[in-house]
Short mmCIF file of C-alpha atoms in Angstrom, two decimals:
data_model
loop_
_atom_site.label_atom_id
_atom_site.label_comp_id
_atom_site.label_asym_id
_atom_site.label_seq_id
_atom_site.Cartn_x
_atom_site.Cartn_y
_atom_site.Cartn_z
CA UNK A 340 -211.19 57.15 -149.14
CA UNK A 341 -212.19 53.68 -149.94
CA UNK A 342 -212.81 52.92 -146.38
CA UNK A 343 -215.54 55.26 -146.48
CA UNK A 344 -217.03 54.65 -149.76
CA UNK A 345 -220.64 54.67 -148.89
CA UNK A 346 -220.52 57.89 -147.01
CA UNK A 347 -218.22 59.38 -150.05
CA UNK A 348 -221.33 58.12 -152.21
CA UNK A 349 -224.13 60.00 -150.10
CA UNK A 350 -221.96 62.99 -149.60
CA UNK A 351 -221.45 63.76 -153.08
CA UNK A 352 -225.07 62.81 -153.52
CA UNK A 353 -227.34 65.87 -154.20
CA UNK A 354 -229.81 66.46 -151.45
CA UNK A 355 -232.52 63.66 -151.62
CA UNK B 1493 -217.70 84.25 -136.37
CA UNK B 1494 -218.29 84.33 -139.99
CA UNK B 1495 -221.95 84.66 -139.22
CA UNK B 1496 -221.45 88.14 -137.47
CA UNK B 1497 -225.21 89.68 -137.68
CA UNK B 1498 -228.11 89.33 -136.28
CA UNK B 1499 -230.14 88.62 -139.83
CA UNK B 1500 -227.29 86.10 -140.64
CA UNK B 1501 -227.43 84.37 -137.29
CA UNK B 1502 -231.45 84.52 -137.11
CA UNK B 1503 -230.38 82.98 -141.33
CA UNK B 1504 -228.34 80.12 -139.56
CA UNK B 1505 -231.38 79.28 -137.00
CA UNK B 1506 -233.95 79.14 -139.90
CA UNK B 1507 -231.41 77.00 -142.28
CA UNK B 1508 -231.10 74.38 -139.04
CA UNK B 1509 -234.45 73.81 -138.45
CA UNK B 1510 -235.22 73.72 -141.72
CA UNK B 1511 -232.99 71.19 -142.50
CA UNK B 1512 -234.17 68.97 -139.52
CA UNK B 1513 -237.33 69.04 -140.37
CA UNK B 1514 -236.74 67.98 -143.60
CA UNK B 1515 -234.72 65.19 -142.56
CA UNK B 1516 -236.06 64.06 -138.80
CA UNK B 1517 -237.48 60.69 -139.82
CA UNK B 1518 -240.64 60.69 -138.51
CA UNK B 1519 -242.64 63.96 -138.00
CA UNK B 1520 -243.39 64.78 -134.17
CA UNK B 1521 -247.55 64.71 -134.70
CA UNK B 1522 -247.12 61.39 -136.25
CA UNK B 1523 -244.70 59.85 -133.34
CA UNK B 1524 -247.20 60.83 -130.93
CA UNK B 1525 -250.55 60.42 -132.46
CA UNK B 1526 -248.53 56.68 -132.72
CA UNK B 1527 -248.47 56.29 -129.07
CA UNK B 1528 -251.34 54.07 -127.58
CA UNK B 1529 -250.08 51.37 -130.73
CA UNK B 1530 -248.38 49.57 -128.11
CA UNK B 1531 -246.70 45.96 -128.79
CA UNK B 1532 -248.95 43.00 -127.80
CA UNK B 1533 -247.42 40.94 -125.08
CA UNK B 1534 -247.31 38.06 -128.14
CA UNK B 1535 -245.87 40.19 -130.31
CA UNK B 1536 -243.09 41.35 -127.49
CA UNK B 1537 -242.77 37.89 -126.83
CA UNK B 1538 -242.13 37.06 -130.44
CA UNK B 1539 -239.23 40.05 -130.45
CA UNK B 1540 -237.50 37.87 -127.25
CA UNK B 1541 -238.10 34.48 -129.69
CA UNK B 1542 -236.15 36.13 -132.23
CA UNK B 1543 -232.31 34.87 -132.17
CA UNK B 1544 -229.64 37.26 -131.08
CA UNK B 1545 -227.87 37.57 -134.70
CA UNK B 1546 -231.56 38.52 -136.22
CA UNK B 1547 -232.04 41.14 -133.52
CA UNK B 1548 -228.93 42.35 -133.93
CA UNK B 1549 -229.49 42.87 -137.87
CA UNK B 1550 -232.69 44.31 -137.19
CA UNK B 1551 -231.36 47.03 -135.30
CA UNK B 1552 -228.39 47.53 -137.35
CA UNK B 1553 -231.02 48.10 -140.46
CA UNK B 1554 -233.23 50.62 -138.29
CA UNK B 1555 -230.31 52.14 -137.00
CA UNK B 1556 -229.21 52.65 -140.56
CA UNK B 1557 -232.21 54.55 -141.86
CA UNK B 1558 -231.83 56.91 -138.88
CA UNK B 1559 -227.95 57.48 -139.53
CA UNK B 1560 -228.80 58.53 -143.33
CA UNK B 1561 -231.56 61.15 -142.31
CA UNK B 1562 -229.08 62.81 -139.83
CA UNK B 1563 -226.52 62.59 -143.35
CA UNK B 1564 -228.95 63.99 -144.93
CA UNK B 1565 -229.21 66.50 -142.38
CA UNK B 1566 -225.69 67.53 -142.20
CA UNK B 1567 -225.71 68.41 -145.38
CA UNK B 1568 -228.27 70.40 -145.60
CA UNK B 1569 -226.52 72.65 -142.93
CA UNK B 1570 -224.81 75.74 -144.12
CA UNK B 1571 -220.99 75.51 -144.55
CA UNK B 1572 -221.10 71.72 -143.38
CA UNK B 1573 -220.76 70.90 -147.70
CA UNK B 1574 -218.17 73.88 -147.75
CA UNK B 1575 -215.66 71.79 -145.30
CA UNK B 1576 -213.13 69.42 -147.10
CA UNK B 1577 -214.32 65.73 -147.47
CA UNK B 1578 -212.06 64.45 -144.72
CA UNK B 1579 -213.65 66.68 -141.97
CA UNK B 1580 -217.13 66.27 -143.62
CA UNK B 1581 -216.27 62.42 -142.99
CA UNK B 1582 -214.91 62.59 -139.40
CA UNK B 1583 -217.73 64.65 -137.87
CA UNK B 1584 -220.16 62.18 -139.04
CA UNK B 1585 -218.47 59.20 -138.09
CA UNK B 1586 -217.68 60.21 -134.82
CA UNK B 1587 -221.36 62.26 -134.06
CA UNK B 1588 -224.18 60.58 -136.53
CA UNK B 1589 -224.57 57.90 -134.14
CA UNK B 1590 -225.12 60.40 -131.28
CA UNK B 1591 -227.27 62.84 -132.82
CA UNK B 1592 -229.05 59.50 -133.66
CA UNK B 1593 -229.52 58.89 -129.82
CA UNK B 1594 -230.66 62.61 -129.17
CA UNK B 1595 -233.06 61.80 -132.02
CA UNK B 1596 -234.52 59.27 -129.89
CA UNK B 1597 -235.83 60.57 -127.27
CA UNK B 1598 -239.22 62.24 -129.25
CA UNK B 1599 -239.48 58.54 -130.16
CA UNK B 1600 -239.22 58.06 -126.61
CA UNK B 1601 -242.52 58.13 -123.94
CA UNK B 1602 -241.46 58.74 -120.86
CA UNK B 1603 -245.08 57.93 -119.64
CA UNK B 1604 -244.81 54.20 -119.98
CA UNK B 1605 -241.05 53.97 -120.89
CA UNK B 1606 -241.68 52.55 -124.42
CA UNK B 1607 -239.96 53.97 -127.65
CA UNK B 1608 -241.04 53.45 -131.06
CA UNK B 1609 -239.62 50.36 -132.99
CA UNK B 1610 -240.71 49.57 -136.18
CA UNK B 1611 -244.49 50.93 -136.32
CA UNK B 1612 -245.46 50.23 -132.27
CA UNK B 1613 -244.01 51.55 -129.37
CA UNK B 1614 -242.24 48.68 -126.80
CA UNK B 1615 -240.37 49.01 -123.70
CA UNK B 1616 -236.80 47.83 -122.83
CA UNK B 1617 -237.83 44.51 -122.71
CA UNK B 1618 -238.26 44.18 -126.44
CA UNK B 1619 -234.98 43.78 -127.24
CA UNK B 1620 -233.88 41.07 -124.46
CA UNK B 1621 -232.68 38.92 -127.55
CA UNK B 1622 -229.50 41.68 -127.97
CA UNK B 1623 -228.08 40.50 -125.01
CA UNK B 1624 -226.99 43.85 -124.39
CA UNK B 1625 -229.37 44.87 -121.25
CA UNK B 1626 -227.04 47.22 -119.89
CA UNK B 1627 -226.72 49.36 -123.04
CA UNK B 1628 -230.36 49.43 -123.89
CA UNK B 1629 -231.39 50.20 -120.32
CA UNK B 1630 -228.39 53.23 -120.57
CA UNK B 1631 -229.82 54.17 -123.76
CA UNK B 1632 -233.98 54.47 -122.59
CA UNK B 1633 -232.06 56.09 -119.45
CA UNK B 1634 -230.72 58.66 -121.71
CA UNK B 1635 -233.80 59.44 -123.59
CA UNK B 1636 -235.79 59.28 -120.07
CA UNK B 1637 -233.71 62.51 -118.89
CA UNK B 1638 -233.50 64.53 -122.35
CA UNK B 1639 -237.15 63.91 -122.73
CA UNK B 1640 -237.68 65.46 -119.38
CA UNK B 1641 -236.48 68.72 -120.84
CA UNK B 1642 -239.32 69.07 -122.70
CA UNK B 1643 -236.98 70.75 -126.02
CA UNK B 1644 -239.01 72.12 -128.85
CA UNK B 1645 -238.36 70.97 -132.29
CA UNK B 1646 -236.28 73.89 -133.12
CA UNK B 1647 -234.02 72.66 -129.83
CA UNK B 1648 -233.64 69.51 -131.14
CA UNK B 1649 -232.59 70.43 -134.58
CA UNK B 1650 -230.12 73.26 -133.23
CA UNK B 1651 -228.71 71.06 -130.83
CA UNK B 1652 -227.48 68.43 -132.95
CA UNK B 1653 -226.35 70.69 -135.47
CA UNK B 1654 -223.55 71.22 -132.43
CA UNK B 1655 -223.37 67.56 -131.57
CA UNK B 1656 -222.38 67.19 -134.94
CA UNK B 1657 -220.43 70.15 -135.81
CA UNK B 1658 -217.59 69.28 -133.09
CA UNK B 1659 -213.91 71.15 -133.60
CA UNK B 1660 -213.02 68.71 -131.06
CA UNK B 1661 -213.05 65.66 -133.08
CA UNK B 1662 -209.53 64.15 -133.88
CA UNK B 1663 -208.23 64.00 -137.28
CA UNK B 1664 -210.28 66.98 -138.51
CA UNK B 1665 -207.80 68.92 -141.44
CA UNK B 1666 -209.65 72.43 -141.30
CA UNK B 1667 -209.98 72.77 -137.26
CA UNK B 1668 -210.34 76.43 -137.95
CA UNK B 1669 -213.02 76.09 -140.53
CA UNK B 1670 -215.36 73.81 -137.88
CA UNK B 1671 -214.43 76.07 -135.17
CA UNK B 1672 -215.79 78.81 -136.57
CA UNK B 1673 -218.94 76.75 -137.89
CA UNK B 1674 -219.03 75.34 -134.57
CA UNK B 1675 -219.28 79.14 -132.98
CA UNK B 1676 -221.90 80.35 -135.52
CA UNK B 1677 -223.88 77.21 -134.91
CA UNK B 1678 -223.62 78.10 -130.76
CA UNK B 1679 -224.60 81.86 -131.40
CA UNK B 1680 -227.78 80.48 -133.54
CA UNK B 1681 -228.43 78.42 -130.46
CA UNK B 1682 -228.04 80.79 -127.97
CA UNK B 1683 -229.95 83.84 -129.99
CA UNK B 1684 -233.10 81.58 -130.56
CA UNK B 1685 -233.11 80.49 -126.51
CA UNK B 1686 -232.98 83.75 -125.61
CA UNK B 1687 -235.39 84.82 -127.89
CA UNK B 1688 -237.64 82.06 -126.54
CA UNK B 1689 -236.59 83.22 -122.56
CA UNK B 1690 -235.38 79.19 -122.53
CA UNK B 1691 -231.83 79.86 -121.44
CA UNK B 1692 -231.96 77.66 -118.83
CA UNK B 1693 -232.17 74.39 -121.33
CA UNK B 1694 -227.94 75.31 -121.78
CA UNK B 1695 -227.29 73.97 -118.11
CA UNK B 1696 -229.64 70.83 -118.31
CA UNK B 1697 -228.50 69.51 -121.40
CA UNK B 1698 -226.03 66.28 -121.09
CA UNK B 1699 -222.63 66.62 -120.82
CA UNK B 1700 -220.77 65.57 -123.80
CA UNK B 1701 -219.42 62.73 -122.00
CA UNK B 1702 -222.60 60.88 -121.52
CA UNK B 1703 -223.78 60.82 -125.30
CA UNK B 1704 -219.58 59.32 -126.01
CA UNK B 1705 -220.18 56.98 -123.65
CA UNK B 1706 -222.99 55.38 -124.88
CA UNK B 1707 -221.50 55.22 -128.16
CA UNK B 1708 -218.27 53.24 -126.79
CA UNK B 1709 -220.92 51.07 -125.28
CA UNK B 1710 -222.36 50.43 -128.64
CA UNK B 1711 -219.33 50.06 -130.33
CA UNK B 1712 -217.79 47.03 -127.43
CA UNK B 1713 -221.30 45.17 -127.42
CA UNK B 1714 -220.57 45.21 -131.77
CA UNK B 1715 -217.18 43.65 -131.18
CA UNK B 1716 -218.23 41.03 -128.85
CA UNK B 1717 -221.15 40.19 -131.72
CA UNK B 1718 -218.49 40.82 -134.23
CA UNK B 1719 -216.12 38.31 -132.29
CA UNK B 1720 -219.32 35.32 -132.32
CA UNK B 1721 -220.86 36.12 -135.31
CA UNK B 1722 -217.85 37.02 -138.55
CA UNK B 1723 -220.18 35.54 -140.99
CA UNK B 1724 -223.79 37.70 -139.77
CA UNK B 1725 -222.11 40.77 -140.00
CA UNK B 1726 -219.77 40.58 -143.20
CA UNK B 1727 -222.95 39.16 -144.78
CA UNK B 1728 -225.82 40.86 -143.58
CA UNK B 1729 -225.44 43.95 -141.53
CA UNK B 1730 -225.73 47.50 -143.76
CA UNK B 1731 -222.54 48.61 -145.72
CA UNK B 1732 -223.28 51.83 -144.16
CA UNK B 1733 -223.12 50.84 -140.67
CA UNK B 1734 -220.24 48.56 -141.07
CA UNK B 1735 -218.04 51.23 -142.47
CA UNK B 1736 -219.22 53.62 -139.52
CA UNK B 1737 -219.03 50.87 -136.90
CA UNK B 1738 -217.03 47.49 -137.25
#
């Protein structure tokens, strides 16, 4: 998961 | 197919191209009414001046932006938030980057073979300083034939719902659950080129290979930078597009 911590971040992210 | 009707598939259609239009960058009107701006042979000249690591980090920056529209796209798209975070994460590593390049090509004019690039349009030549001829001139190459298929909007948007919604991708958990996704998505497609007597787009459209290909192209050229220039891309490329690409 930390390998992909910036797409975990916009995933969980509510639409923008 | 969970999506079994002909409301819920004509549902599916709307919720794609919805969805791409809310996320697609830059709207169509604008990219052409943009078209005569052309780059000044100074300015192109200035582009060629600049040194291979700033190109590179310029490019890495505008191919960011586009990477986190098409995020924002996929999830937007019905049942994509529904899949566990491990496929969610897989189909956009492996297929952001390509629906990126299928993105391209309404940036693309096939007219003078220019694409826009940060507010003017420019041909291949523009980005000389890459040192990566070959891929650019593959990548205006691909735009050059998917342009020629004149797709609508609505084409666009449901086809790279499908370039992204890919059961085939290794080390997805829920194949099942992106197969079926992956069908609905293809009857959405299918129903609305019917509907608009365009079936014949299905047998024009590149084969899955090409849009892979140009992606391991991307990804070698990176290395090679990667190998001469550590320091450029540890310190200044996007977080984004270093956990997607290096």
């Amino acid at each position: 998961q930390e390998k992909h911590r910036i797409l975990h971040k916009l995933l969980q992210n509510g639409n923008s | 197919a969970p999506y079994a009707s002909l409301t819920e598939i004509e549902h599916l259609v709307q919720n794609v191209c919805k969805s791409y239009r809310e996320t697609c960058q830059l709207r169509l009107e604008e990219l052409l009414r943009q078209r005569a701006n052309l780059f000044s042979r100074e300015e192109v000249s200035s582009y060629q001046r600049k040194s291979e690591w700033e190109m590179w980090e310029r490019c890495a920056h505008r191919l960011t932006e586009a990477i986190q529209h098409v995020v924002e796209f996929a999830k937007r798209l019905s049942g994509f938030m529904e899949l566990c975070q491990n496929d969610q994460i897989i189909l956009l590593k492996a297929g952001a980057m390509e629906v990126v390049l299928v993105r391209m090509c309404r940036a693309y004019n096939a007219d003078n073979h220019t694409v826009f690039f940060e507010g003017k349009y420019g041909g291949v030549e523009l980005f000389r300083a890459l040192g990566c001829g070959e891929l650019i001139g593959s990548i205006f190459d691909f735009s050059h034939s998917l342009s020629a298929l004149r797709l609508s909007e609505d084409e666009i948007a449901l086809y790279t719902a499908l370039v992204l919604i890919n059961a085939n991708r290794p080390g997805l958990q829920e194949k099942r659950k992106v197969e079926q996704l992956q069908c609905s998505l293809e009857l959405a497609f299918h129903h609305h080129l019917c509907k608009t007597h365009r079936q014949g787009v299905l047998a024009q459209l590149p084969p899955k290979g090409r849009l892979r290909s140009l992606c391991s192209q991307h990804l070698e050229k990176l290395q090679v930078f990667q190998h001469l220039h550590p320091i450029v891309v540890q310190a200044a490329f996007p977080p984004l597009y270093k956990e997607l690409f290096s």
